[in-house]
Each structure stands twice: as C-alpha cells, then as structure tokens.
Amino acid sequence: MAGHGSSNGKVVPAAYPPPVDSQKEFVKRGLDAEDELIEVGVVIVGGGTAGLACANRLLALLADDHETMERLGEVPVAVIEKAKTCGGHNLSGAVMRPGPLQELFPEMTREQWREEGFAFGEVTKESVYVLPNGKTKLRIPPPPPQHNHGNEVISVSSLARFQQRQAEEAGAYILTETAATQLIVEDGRVVGVRSGDKGRGKEGQPLGNFEPGTDIKAHATVLAEGCWGHITGAAIKEFDLAKDREPQVWELGVKEVWKVTKPLDRVIHTLAGWPLKISAKYGQIGGSWMYPMKDHKTGEDLVSIGFIVDLDYADATTSAHDLLQQIKTHPLFKDVLEGGERIAWGAKALPAGGYWAMPKLSMPGAVLVGDSAGIMNLASLKGVHYAIKSGVLAAESIYAALKRGETSFEDYEQVVEDSIIGKDLWEQRNTRQPFQKGLLRGGPLVNLMIATKGRFPGGRWALHRNDAKPMFVGKTRESYPKPDGKYTFDKLSSVFITGNATRDDAPNHIRVQKRVPRELAETWRWMCPAGVYEIPEDAPEHGEVDVIVNYTNCVQCGAITAKGGRLTVPEGGDGPLYQIT
Ligand SMILES: Cc1cc2nc3c(=O)[nH]c(=O)nc-3n(C[C@H](O)[C@H](O)[C@H](O)COP(=O)(O)OP(=O)(O)OC[C@H]3O[C@@H](n4cnc5c(N)ncnc54)[C@H](O)[C@@H]3O)c2cc1C
Ligand code: SF4
C-alpha cells in the first residue's frame, strides 16, 4: 500500500480516520420507559464556565417566577459534569474581560472575586515580544485585540468551582463524575441525554461495581462541553449544523502555574518566532504567555505560563509541552521563574476557526454554548467572557420559550449574533485564515485583517482542516531541552501532578487506528502532552508501525481529534483534577 494516504510522499492524517461513527454510536433514538428515566427541566451537559453561567442565570430568572419553576418539575436545572468536581477538567490562560461575569453576579465586586479565590488581580501593564532566538527579545506594540489593560487574571478551574457553589445554593442538581455519552433524539427533536455506564472493564465487560447509565429527559438541552464536544460532534452531524460553514480548526495549549519569589508586574505575550520555526514548510504558528497571579488569601505570588501551538503544523515532532519547556529557558521567562516552584500543569485544546467555523447554534430542543459552539476569539485569545455571555443568553432564550410553553430556541442564534460575541467575532472573521499560508506569507495579511476589522481583503476566507495537512518527521524535536525535573519537566511527571485518576482497567476512550505510517504515529507521540502514544522500540523507521495507546494517562485535552483520532468521553470521574489552571 505504498503511497496510501500520502501527498507528495507525506502522510495526511485524514487518510487514517478514527474507527467511530458518532451519529450511530452517540445518538440514541427514543427515550427509555417513563419509570426508567430521570426527568428534569433543563439539562446542561458540561459544568465549565459556559454551562454553569447558563445554570446560574436560569436559576436567577426562575427564582422570581415560581409558576415556570414549578412547571419544570422537581429538578428544574441539572448540570452533568464528567470531572470529579466542576473545574476539575477546566484550563485556560487566563486573562478575562470582566463585563459578562460582572453582569452575571452584579452584587459582587472584583475584590470579592479575589477573596473567593478565582481572581488574581487587574492587569495594569502589558508587554508583547517577538523572540528572535533563545537569548534576545524584541518588544512590539500590542496589536489592538491584545490590549488587556483593566482585564482580570483568573483561574477558570477555580471560577467553575465558585459557579458550582452558586448554582447549588440556587437549587441546581449537579451530577459530577458523570459523563453524558449519548444525545437522545425523538421525532427529530433533542429530548435529553444519556449518562454513561460506570464500572466496565477493558473489553467493555461489566465489572462487580457496574452501574448502567440513565436517560435524562429534559424540556431543553444545553451542550456546553467545551472544545471538541463528544455529544456536540454527534449533534452537529445529526442536525447538519455545520452546513455551509468552514471546518473547525484547533490549537493546543500547555500551561504551568509557578509560585515565584518576586512578583511579576505585567502580562506578557510572545508571538510567533523562537522557539517555533518560521518557514512555511513547518507550518508552526503559536505563542506564549506569562500572567501575574497574586493569591489574595495567602499573599503568595504566582505566575501562569503557557505555550499555544496551532494544530495546523506539518512537522510531526512539534510538541506543545516541550516547546513550553524550551521557552522557559529564555531569559524573559527564566528571570521570573528561576528559584520558584512549579505547582500545577495541564493541557487543553481550543477552537480557533472563529466566525465562519461556528456551527448553527440551535437545533430542535437544544442549543450550543461556549467552546462547544466554537465561540472563541483567537486574535485576542479570549473565550471565557464569551462562554459566560453565551451561557447567559442561552438561559434567557430558554427561559422565555419555556415560559411561553414552547420548546423552540431558534432565536438564540440571532441574540448571540447581535451581542458582543457576534460583533467581536465578525471583526476577526478572516484573521485566522491567512496563518494557514504560513507565518511569512500570512502574517502581513493577518495584520491587515486586524487593522481593517476583517474588511480587507474582504469576503469569506476559507479554512482547511488540520488533519488535511501532510505530515513529515522534521527537526523541531532536536532543540527541546532535556528535562531536569526541577525547572524543565517530562510529560509523565507533569501528568502526575494533575491528580489524574483513570482506572488502569477502564475501557479505552481514545479512538485511533492502531497501525499507521511512522509519520502519523510520531505526530501523535509528540503532540500528546500526556505521553499517551508510544512507538515500540523495534518498530521500523519507515512504513507502518503499531501504536501503543496508554489511554489511562490521557488528560482529555482533545488535541487528538484535530490530527486523525477521536477523544470520546471516558467514565465519569476519570482524568485530571485541576485546581488552579
Ligand atoms: C490554553 C488556553 C488558554 C486560554 N487563554 C484564555 C485567556 O487568557 N482568556 C480567555 O478569555 N480565554 C482563554 N482561553 C479560552 C477559554 O478558556 C475558553 O473559551 C473557555 O474556558 C470555554 O469555556 P466552556 O465552558 O465553553 O468550556 P470548558 O471550560 O472546556 O468546559 C466544558 C466542560 O464540559 C465538561 N464536559 C465535556 N463533555 C462532557 C460530557 N459529554 N459529559 C459531561 N461533562 C462534559 C468538561 O469536563 C468541562 O468541564 C484559553 C483556552 C486555552 C485552552
Ligand atoms: S490522548 Fe488525551 S491527552 Fe493525549 S492528545 Fe489525545 S486527548 Fe489529549
């Protein structure tokens, strides 16, 4: 099969699709009998910032409207979250625009956010650099979308825990350690979701502690699964929500939190340049951040540092984790971190396609919010405040419809379009696309798109899928630093500090072809921040190899879905337990 799946001798991940049929496997036709299911008013899949904002707002509206509250039954609002607790699977930079959170909890001050432990101070200074090499730096004026003055540094993991407490106090039923595995569709309408089985063995066989999943029937279903949603993907296919849209594309971010000896006084970003290779052949686009975090409870000075790489790269040896380790060796970062201590690590993908890649946001009986809907502004690296805003807007549309006795939430899409989400994403509608031509050719066009708010060169710019990019085994790996376990770290010790607790005998939730060309196996091996994919030592240098999938290490970052595989939901409770990412 020489040449199979290759372009000019290079391997295209899309030629090795994962063994999965999401519509067949993840859409359930019809509900179980009434006495075998749980009935709720509104079911929200995903207890991240977006899903919880939806719950917070819905409960605030229902608190003043007992008639509608009663109509929704004993459990008006239920949130399903696969992590051990809300926040356990959430990770972000994160510098947040404060507006939508202030509107959601108008009685709270920003000082109170900090006392609650999810906010770490207002941004007063910022610097943007290009790094020509591993020693020098070139300061540039921050591009307009990256103005952060007045924003707040937060931890989304801590914010989700706070929102969970608020939702529970207001009467939400929060099912943590529970994965939603199937969308339930009856007569062309979403009528709820099914929770996953627990206690299955490696081969899917029921173990002694087996508990079957349950149908959760709802008047409205909100898909808030974040980047690469398991059920969202099935819903997009089932209801053709991506018709006439551009394909979604992704980036992968790896983050650490450090306790440092002296405070950092500003938000720092680096764009493109070192340690990435700028030639179009490598297709590497990305950048880094360093944000100051003052823990107001302990008085400790913390720093959030991270590296984001566009998953459209072509060199199979590109590794966001190792690039983060490498960038820490630059004096810009070393001067801040050295002498400090790493206290957290994590990884997560983010949707980067922007306006044209957003699917239709509603279907009969259900809506999409936050990253699940692709609502993310890559030019400014902002998604948190849009996630909150979209959750709030979904809550308001659903509430108004249910109050009228209807279950169509069609108006939600227009409300989003008319809000800051629609306005901001429209202005950046063509910013992402030129980068797919490479940094040198695309960079000037990106600047033009930003300066003219997408008007020049106008029209609708196309995106190509990340898995359509031919891969080659290049030289990026040669400059990664050797981990010393103190300042630079390997993947496995990093996964260890996430508190990852996946059962060794759990069924495999990663769908990939196991026998693939070396180029693809190397892509997965280097890309995966958790070291899930291994190539046997005696595998041939060229041709097809058998990939070993150590799926219990997986931190559910979602990146594999961009490069030829598929992350499906593991058993509820599995995976990392992030605290401050
Ligand atoms: C590296 C990185 C840096 C970023 N930096 C910034 C920044 O500085 N500023 C900013 O504003 N934005 C930033 N963003 C974007 C921002 O973090 C996201 O847009 C935002 O957090 C999305 O929130 P969400 O609630 O939609 O999704 P998520 O936070 O991903 O939440 C989804 C939740 O759903 C749960 N879930 C998913 N599927 C299921 C299922 N089937 N069953 C049960 N539970 C499920 C997950 O466990 C998770 O808790 C960054 C993102 C990344 C990855
Ligand atoms: S195996 Fe898990 S951690 Fe690794 S890339 Fe895939 S989703 Fe991310």
XYZ file of C-alpha atoms and ligand atoms in Angstrom:
642
model
C 0.000 0.000 0.000
C 2.879 2.389 -0.713
C 1.685 5.936 -1.089
C -1.668 5.196 0.584
C -2.853 8.318 2.422
C 0.141 10.322 1.365
C 0.565 13.534 -0.552
C 3.930 14.023 -2.274
C 5.205 11.159 -0.130
C 3.912 12.801 3.057
C 1.245 11.348 5.289
C -2.141 13.039 5.646
C -3.846 12.217 8.994
C -7.327 12.428 7.420
C -6.462 9.340 5.364
C -6.492 7.325 8.624
C -9.888 8.220 10.102
C -10.670 7.014 13.611
C -12.916 3.951 13.883
C -16.012 5.821 15.022
C -19.476 6.619 13.678
C -20.661 9.329 16.033
C -24.236 9.510 14.770
C -24.710 5.775 15.063
C -22.940 5.373 18.388
C -23.656 8.625 20.198
C -27.222 9.401 19.153
C -29.893 7.325 20.906
C -33.229 7.067 19.118
C -36.048 7.474 21.628
C -36.299 7.518 25.416
C -36.500 4.552 27.772
C -39.798 3.845 29.536
C -41.002 6.630 31.893
C -40.220 4.627 35.049
C -36.622 4.030 33.978
C -35.559 7.612 33.344
C -34.851 10.810 35.242
C -36.888 13.835 34.234
C -35.525 17.362 34.640
C -36.452 20.824 33.360
C -33.249 21.870 31.610
C -30.213 19.607 31.294
C -26.826 21.236 30.798
C -24.016 18.994 29.551
C -20.706 20.340 30.890
C -20.066 22.174 34.151
C -17.466 24.564 32.756
C -17.796 28.324 32.741
C -20.370 28.388 29.919
C -22.640 25.634 31.219
C -22.554 26.931 34.770
C -23.237 30.520 33.634
C -26.332 29.134 31.923
C -27.359 27.397 35.161
C -26.591 30.498 37.269
C -28.686 32.762 35.041
C -31.578 30.302 34.614
C -31.903 29.865 38.353
C -31.843 33.628 38.904
C -34.704 34.005 36.393
C -36.677 31.092 37.841
C -36.268 32.380 41.408
C -38.637 35.242 40.515
C -41.082 33.064 38.570
C -42.498 30.240 40.662
C -45.062 29.273 38.050
C -42.430 28.426 35.400
C -40.163 26.891 38.070
C -42.958 24.532 39.095
C -43.718 23.620 35.530
C -40.135 22.409 35.181
C -40.686 19.820 37.903
C -38.701 18.726 40.922
C -35.345 19.283 39.243
C -35.629 22.487 37.213
C -31.925 22.637 36.276
C -29.420 19.761 36.133
C -25.739 20.046 35.179
C -23.782 16.965 34.110
C -20.019 17.172 34.595
C -17.583 14.348 33.908
C -14.820 15.620 36.228
C -14.750 14.762 39.945
C -15.893 18.296 40.636
C -16.701 21.244 38.407
C -13.398 22.874 37.473
C -11.536 19.557 37.505
C -11.236 19.498 33.710
C -11.042 23.234 33.053
C -7.927 25.076 31.978
C -7.357 28.492 30.480
C -4.664 31.236 30.392
C -6.427 33.243 31.707
C -6.892 36.934 31.315
C -10.615 37.606 31.291
C -12.655 40.565 30.108
C -14.687 41.264 33.259
C -18.010 42.553 31.811
C -20.095 39.365 31.420
C -19.112 37.987 34.852
C -19.965 41.337 36.452
C -23.374 41.212 34.744
C -23.925 37.623 35.902
C -23.189 38.406 39.562
C -23.927 42.157 39.756
C -23.830 42.228 43.533
C -20.154 41.150 43.660
C -17.097 43.398 43.459
C -13.821 42.354 41.844
C -12.262 42.462 45.306
C -14.792 39.793 46.317
C -13.835 37.690 43.271
C -10.279 37.692 44.611
C -11.434 36.790 48.119
C -13.384 33.867 46.620
C -10.077 32.658 45.201
C -10.790 32.600 41.453
C -9.432 36.058 40.553
C -5.868 37.224 40.978
C -5.688 40.905 40.127
C -6.295 43.536 37.496
C -3.958 43.937 34.544
C -2.210 47.312 34.761
C 0.793 46.760 32.494
C 1.426 44.596 29.474
C 4.235 43.827 27.053
C 4.302 41.911 23.793
C 7.540 40.476 22.396
C 8.858 38.660 19.405
C 11.759 36.368 20.322
C 14.359 36.263 17.525
C 16.259 33.483 19.342
C 16.726 31.831 22.716
C 18.529 34.821 24.240
C 17.162 38.101 22.905
C 13.763 39.749 22.741
C 12.162 42.451 20.644
C 9.343 44.452 22.216
C 6.497 45.379 19.863
C 3.356 47.465 20.426
C 0.484 45.161 21.465
C -1.800 44.502 18.458
C -5.265 46.020 19.203
C -7.036 42.709 20.001
C -4.382 42.052 22.649
C -4.976 45.125 24.761
C -5.526 43.738 28.226
C -5.458 46.806 30.428
C -8.264 46.559 33.008
C -8.878 42.832 32.458
C -8.664 40.336 35.321
C -6.292 37.382 35.688
C -8.336 34.356 36.753
C -8.263 30.573 37.016
C -11.211 29.003 35.124
C -10.850 25.889 37.193
C -11.436 27.918 40.383
C -14.124 30.022 38.694
C -16.078 26.879 37.761
C -15.917 25.692 41.398
C -17.283 29.069 42.521
C -20.069 28.952 39.909
C -20.896 25.398 41.002
C -21.368 26.577 44.611
C -23.602 29.421 43.444
C -25.663 27.098 41.255
C -26.079 24.532 44.027
C -27.165 27.192 46.507
C -29.762 28.370 43.986
C -31.172 24.854 43.589
C -29.290 23.214 40.688
C -28.787 19.475 40.705
C -25.126 18.963 39.776
C -24.140 15.466 38.774
C -20.371 15.367 38.907
C -18.332 12.257 37.960
C -20.974 11.698 35.277
C -20.317 11.678 31.547
C -23.109 12.308 29.068
C -22.482 9.726 26.369
C -25.473 9.959 24.037
C -27.809 12.612 22.699
C -31.404 11.373 22.784
C -33.466 12.275 19.728
C -37.163 11.548 19.357
C -39.275 12.648 16.375
C -36.478 14.873 15.078
C -36.067 16.686 18.386
C -33.495 16.509 21.179
C -35.281 15.279 24.307
C -32.314 14.817 26.630
C -29.077 12.890 27.033
C -27.990 9.541 28.377
C -25.374 9.280 31.102
C -22.564 6.783 30.673
C -22.241 3.378 32.277
C -19.813 3.030 35.168
C -17.744 0.029 36.141
C -16.919 -1.546 32.788
C -13.660 -3.402 32.196
C -11.054 -3.085 29.449
C -13.124 -5.053 26.964
C -16.328 -3.267 27.902
C -17.491 -6.143 30.134
C -19.481 -5.188 33.272
C -17.402 -5.489 36.457
C -18.678 -6.172 40.005
C -19.430 -2.481 40.633
C -21.216 -1.971 37.278
C -23.867 0.757 37.165
C -25.733 1.300 33.897
C -26.317 4.827 32.581
C -29.707 6.528 32.654
C -31.775 8.557 30.196
C -32.160 12.137 31.398
C -35.232 13.644 29.780
C -35.448 17.438 29.540
C -37.541 20.216 28.011
C -34.291 21.859 26.901
C -30.745 20.536 26.456
C -27.712 22.821 26.571
C -24.479 21.462 25.105
C -21.632 23.153 26.998
C -18.964 20.503 26.500
C -16.105 22.848 25.667
C -13.601 22.298 22.916
C -14.341 19.210 20.862
C -17.638 18.117 22.409
C -18.394 14.409 22.247
C -22.169 14.829 22.023
C -21.825 18.150 20.238
C -19.984 16.430 17.387
C -22.822 13.932 17.037
C -25.433 16.724 17.210
C -23.626 18.698 14.504
C -23.850 15.664 12.217
C -27.386 14.681 13.157
C -28.811 18.159 12.528
C -26.334 19.196 9.815
C -25.331 22.224 11.897
C -22.023 22.767 10.068
C -23.664 23.030 6.628
C -22.102 25.841 4.579
C -19.645 26.675 7.391
C -15.875 26.431 7.321
C -14.351 23.391 9.065
C -13.390 23.925 12.703
C -9.630 24.141 13.401
C -7.823 23.851 16.724
C -4.888 24.970 18.809
C -3.309 23.204 21.762
C -2.151 24.965 24.907
C 0.030 23.624 27.715
C 0.148 25.581 30.951
C 2.031 25.639 34.239
C 1.440 27.639 37.406
C 4.518 28.641 39.381
C 4.998 30.003 42.861
C 7.673 32.694 42.423
C 9.965 34.617 44.731
C 9.273 38.089 43.377
C 6.055 39.355 41.776
C 5.716 39.742 38.032
C 4.346 43.224 37.338
C 2.763 42.739 33.938
C 1.018 40.495 31.446
C 3.478 39.204 28.854
C 2.785 37.649 25.458
C 5.207 36.418 22.820
C 4.075 35.971 19.225
C 5.423 33.570 16.614
C 9.256 33.476 16.369
C 11.529 31.347 18.592
C 11.253 28.502 19.534
C 8.996 27.866 16.532
C 10.378 27.526 13.035
C 9.019 30.258 10.815
C 9.372 28.567 7.423
C 6.072 27.605 5.778
C 7.338 24.028 5.470
C 6.961 23.565 9.232
C 3.602 25.371 9.400
C 4.263 26.322 13.011
C 2.256 29.229 14.403
C 1.936 29.882 18.095
C 2.992 31.939 21.048
C 3.301 32.083 24.782
C 2.000 33.954 27.787
C 3.067 34.792 31.303
C 0.490 36.308 33.673
C 0.931 37.548 37.263
C -1.351 35.946 39.861
C -1.490 37.349 43.389
C -3.159 34.885 45.719
C -5.157 37.204 47.943
C -5.760 34.557 50.593
C -2.149 33.503 51.134
C -0.364 36.585 49.802
C 1.728 34.312 47.568
C 2.983 35.469 44.186
C 2.036 33.025 41.464
C 2.608 33.107 37.719
C 0.633 31.450 34.942
C 2.827 30.495 31.989
C 1.798 28.683 28.854
C 2.512 27.882 25.241
C -0.072 27.569 22.485
C 0.566 25.955 19.123
C -1.723 25.910 16.128
C -2.568 22.282 15.275
C -2.087 23.020 11.582
C 1.649 22.349 11.790
C 3.396 19.876 9.488
C 6.440 18.729 11.498
C 5.360 15.600 13.359
C 7.840 16.340 16.150
C 6.045 19.518 17.244
C 5.175 19.204 20.936
C 3.417 21.994 22.839
C 4.648 20.527 26.125
C 8.296 20.502 25.061
C 8.009 23.936 23.440
C 6.804 25.268 26.793
C 9.807 23.669 28.500
C 12.040 25.224 25.849
C 10.617 28.719 26.101
C 11.201 28.679 29.862
C 14.936 28.604 29.131
C 14.705 32.098 27.560
C 15.856 34.871 29.958
C 12.451 36.608 29.558
C 10.866 33.717 31.471
C 13.839 32.396 33.412
C 14.381 35.704 35.204
C 10.862 35.425 36.610
C 10.578 31.701 37.325
C 14.033 30.636 38.482
C 14.139 29.952 42.206
C 10.390 29.354 42.173
C 8.405 26.139 42.233
C 6.004 24.600 39.730
C 2.679 23.898 41.440
C 0.396 22.964 38.535
C 0.433 21.735 34.940
C -2.271 20.999 32.399
C -3.164 20.929 28.719
C -6.226 21.710 26.658
C -7.178 22.404 23.073
C -9.215 25.383 21.947
C -11.360 26.014 18.883
C -9.706 28.579 16.632
C -11.780 28.777 13.444
C -13.797 31.790 14.610
C -16.885 33.250 12.989
C -17.124 31.234 9.771
C -16.416 27.940 11.533
C -19.149 28.308 14.151
C -21.903 25.745 13.599
C -25.576 26.709 13.709
C -26.200 27.287 17.413
C -29.600 25.708 17.859
C -31.451 22.559 16.862
C -34.918 21.435 17.878
C -34.810 21.096 21.675
C -31.174 22.091 22.207
C -28.540 24.832 21.935
C -24.738 25.084 21.876
C -22.800 27.474 24.148
C -19.146 28.437 24.773
C -16.308 26.485 23.159
C -18.783 23.754 22.135
C -20.190 26.353 19.759
C -16.698 27.447 18.639
C -17.265 30.826 20.329
C -13.655 31.871 20.773
C -11.712 34.915 19.585
C -8.256 33.714 18.743
C -6.868 37.121 17.796
C -7.280 38.226 21.401
C -7.018 34.733 22.936
C -10.339 35.296 24.656
C -13.122 32.823 25.274
C -14.042 32.984 28.956
C -16.238 36.084 28.835
C -17.921 34.843 25.637
C -18.545 31.465 27.303
C -20.259 33.273 30.180
C -22.179 35.559 27.839
C -23.391 32.720 25.604
C -24.459 30.710 28.671
C -26.452 33.704 29.919
C -28.042 34.355 26.510
C -28.968 30.668 26.179
C -30.560 30.762 29.644
C -32.601 33.832 28.711
C -33.794 32.334 25.386
C -34.691 29.024 27.007
C -36.457 30.688 29.921
C -38.522 32.922 27.615
C -39.506 29.961 25.409
C -40.410 27.677 28.328
C -42.449 30.463 29.898
C -44.417 30.718 26.663
C -44.846 26.950 26.778
C -42.629 26.445 23.723
C -39.531 24.344 23.163
C -38.035 26.092 20.152
C -34.902 28.086 20.944
C -34.259 29.320 17.398
C -33.978 32.975 18.442
C -30.830 32.228 20.488
C -28.629 32.305 17.390
C -29.765 35.821 16.465
C -29.360 37.036 20.041
C -25.761 35.789 20.011
C -25.165 37.445 16.641
C -26.462 40.773 17.995
C -24.366 40.598 21.186
C -20.678 41.389 21.784
C -19.962 37.820 20.667
C -21.312 38.372 17.155
C -19.782 41.825 16.894
C -16.269 40.824 18.054
C -16.106 37.569 16.125
C -17.336 39.289 12.967
C -14.491 41.809 13.197
C -11.986 38.937 13.433
C -13.801 36.740 10.877
C -10.849 36.484 8.499
C -7.951 36.880 10.933
C -7.213 33.203 11.473
C -7.243 32.034 7.858
C -4.095 33.705 6.421
C -1.943 31.896 9.003
C -2.744 28.673 7.149
C -0.433 30.030 4.419
C 2.445 30.092 6.919
C 3.780 32.903 9.080
C 5.792 34.776 6.461
C 3.095 34.868 3.780
C 0.126 35.011 6.124
C 1.464 37.368 8.831
C 1.116 40.647 6.866
C -2.414 39.663 5.794
C -3.318 38.940 9.402
C -2.169 42.459 10.328
C -4.313 43.901 7.540
C -7.325 41.902 8.663
C -6.874 43.190 12.211
C -6.325 46.809 11.138
C -9.412 46.847 8.872
C -11.569 44.696 11.197
C -11.894 41.989 8.568
C -12.893 44.303 5.703
C -9.713 43.881 3.723
C -9.161 41.672 1.890
C -12.887 41.085 2.418
C -15.265 38.259 1.616
C -15.246 34.928 3.348
C -11.865 33.293 3.692
C -11.733 29.524 3.650
C -10.078 27.270 6.227
C -8.652 23.833 5.578
C -8.955 21.044 8.123
C -5.974 20.434 10.425
C -5.975 16.748 9.518
C -5.599 17.586 5.819
C -2.060 18.860 6.397
C 0.608 16.395 5.176
C 2.997 15.457 7.994
C 6.752 14.850 7.873
C 9.228 13.927 10.585
C 11.287 17.092 10.976
C 13.856 18.573 13.300
C 11.824 20.523 15.855
C 12.484 17.832 18.486
C 16.242 18.365 18.280
C 16.147 21.581 20.280
C 13.861 20.532 23.144
C 15.689 20.748 26.488
C 16.352 17.591 28.447
C 14.033 17.659 31.481
C 15.901 18.230 34.771
C 12.860 17.596 36.986
C 13.298 20.971 38.690
C 12.883 23.628 36.052
C 12.045 21.635 32.940
C 9.828 18.571 33.144
C 8.904 15.459 31.204
C 5.331 14.618 30.290
C 4.697 11.838 32.760
C 5.753 13.717 35.888
C 3.599 16.580 34.621
C 0.540 14.352 34.235
C 1.206 13.055 37.748
C 0.694 16.490 39.330
C -2.721 16.886 37.664
C -4.094 14.288 40.062
C -5.080 12.157 37.053
C -7.014 9.175 38.318
C -8.094 6.955 35.460
C -8.625 3.314 36.416
C -5.999 1.029 34.882
C -8.712 -1.376 33.733
C -11.057 1.269 32.266
C -12.202 0.824 28.652
C -10.169 2.745 26.059
C -11.847 6.072 25.231
C -9.322 7.081 22.537
C -10.306 6.046 19.037
C -7.400 5.822 16.619
C -6.246 3.368 14.001
C -3.544 1.329 15.685
C -1.444 0.539 12.611
C -0.423 3.738 10.849
C 2.565 5.195 8.972
C 5.501 6.238 11.129
C 4.828 9.928 10.347
C 1.372 9.758 11.885
C 2.495 7.734 14.884
C 5.268 10.303 15.504
C 2.699 13.115 15.189
C 0.575 11.624 17.960
C 3.576 10.724 20.103
C 4.976 14.252 20.105
C 1.666 16.103 20.097
C 0.066 14.342 23.047
C 1.005 16.346 26.158
C 0.262 13.338 28.348
C 2.523 10.826 26.607
C -0.360 8.526 25.673
C 1.032 7.274 22.337
C 4.140 5.121 22.202
C 6.001 3.585 19.282
C 7.638 0.242 20.090
C 11.443 0.442 20.122
C 11.777 -2.263 17.487
C 9.307 -0.604 15.089
C 10.643 0.065 11.577
C 11.926 3.599 10.796
C 9.746 3.777 7.703
C 6.374 2.397 6.703
C 3.623 1.316 9.043
C 4.070 0.851 12.796
C 1.822 -0.398 15.613
C 0.977 2.374 18.052
C 0.621 1.643 21.767
C -2.128 3.756 23.360
C -1.622 4.313 27.127
C -5.062 5.870 27.409
C -5.117 5.973 31.204
C -2.606 8.862 31.067
C -4.972 10.969 28.958
C -5.789 14.433 30.352
C -8.645 14.829 27.834
C -7.090 17.830 26.101
C -8.914 16.996 22.850
C -5.963 17.577 20.508
C -6.040 14.091 19.008
C -9.324 14.944 17.289
C -7.511 17.525 15.136
C -4.896 15.089 13.855
C -6.691 11.916 12.848
C -8.092 10.452 16.064
C -11.071 10.963 18.311
C -11.407 11.688 22.007
C -14.631 10.170 23.322
C -15.831 10.586 26.903
C -14.303 8.196 29.405
C -16.118 7.027 32.512
C -17.257 9.907 34.727
C -14.683 10.833 37.377
C -11.687 9.795 35.255
C -8.984 12.196 34.135
C -7.272 15.136 35.810
C -8.396 17.104 38.814
C -7.163 20.588 38.017
C -7.262 23.063 40.894
C -5.814 26.368 39.733
C -5.346 26.122 35.958
C -4.509 27.155 26.710
C -5.683 28.066 26.708
C -5.523 29.415 27.034
C -6.631 30.255 27.029
N -6.470 31.555 27.438
C -7.562 32.352 27.561
C -7.448 33.644 28.142
O -6.377 34.071 28.563
N -8.568 34.392 28.233
C -9.799 33.949 27.806
O -10.797 34.667 27.929
N -9.918 32.717 27.253
C -8.846 31.904 27.134
N -8.987 30.640 26.637
C -10.308 30.175 26.169
C -11.235 29.823 27.328
O -10.537 29.104 28.298
C -12.408 29.014 26.838
O -13.022 29.679 25.758
C -13.466 28.796 27.928
O -12.875 28.356 29.113
C -14.513 27.827 27.439
O -15.414 27.511 28.452
P -16.511 26.378 28.224
O -17.313 26.347 29.479
O -17.191 26.609 26.934
O -15.703 25.031 28.049
P -14.842 24.207 29.081
O -14.160 25.096 30.042
O -13.997 23.302 28.283
O -15.902 23.353 29.896
C -16.535 22.237 29.360
C -16.905 21.300 30.484
O -17.734 20.268 29.998
C -17.333 19.036 30.549
N -17.789 18.003 29.590
C -17.470 17.930 28.281
N -18.114 16.926 27.686
C -18.866 16.346 28.644
C -19.769 15.241 28.624
N -20.079 14.605 27.497
N -20.341 14.874 29.798
C -20.078 15.551 30.956
N -19.238 16.621 31.010
C -18.655 17.013 29.864
C -15.836 19.167 30.678
O -15.321 18.266 31.626
C -15.696 20.619 31.104
O -15.765 20.777 32.496
C -7.903 29.762 26.647
C -8.057 28.411 26.331
C -6.970 27.559 26.387
C -7.162 26.100 26.092
S -4.653 11.154 24.282
Fe -5.743 12.597 25.594
S -4.153 13.981 26.354
Fe -3.300 12.931 24.568
S -3.727 14.250 22.808
Fe -5.404 12.790 22.959
S -6.962 13.836 24.171
Fe -5.018 14.923 24.530
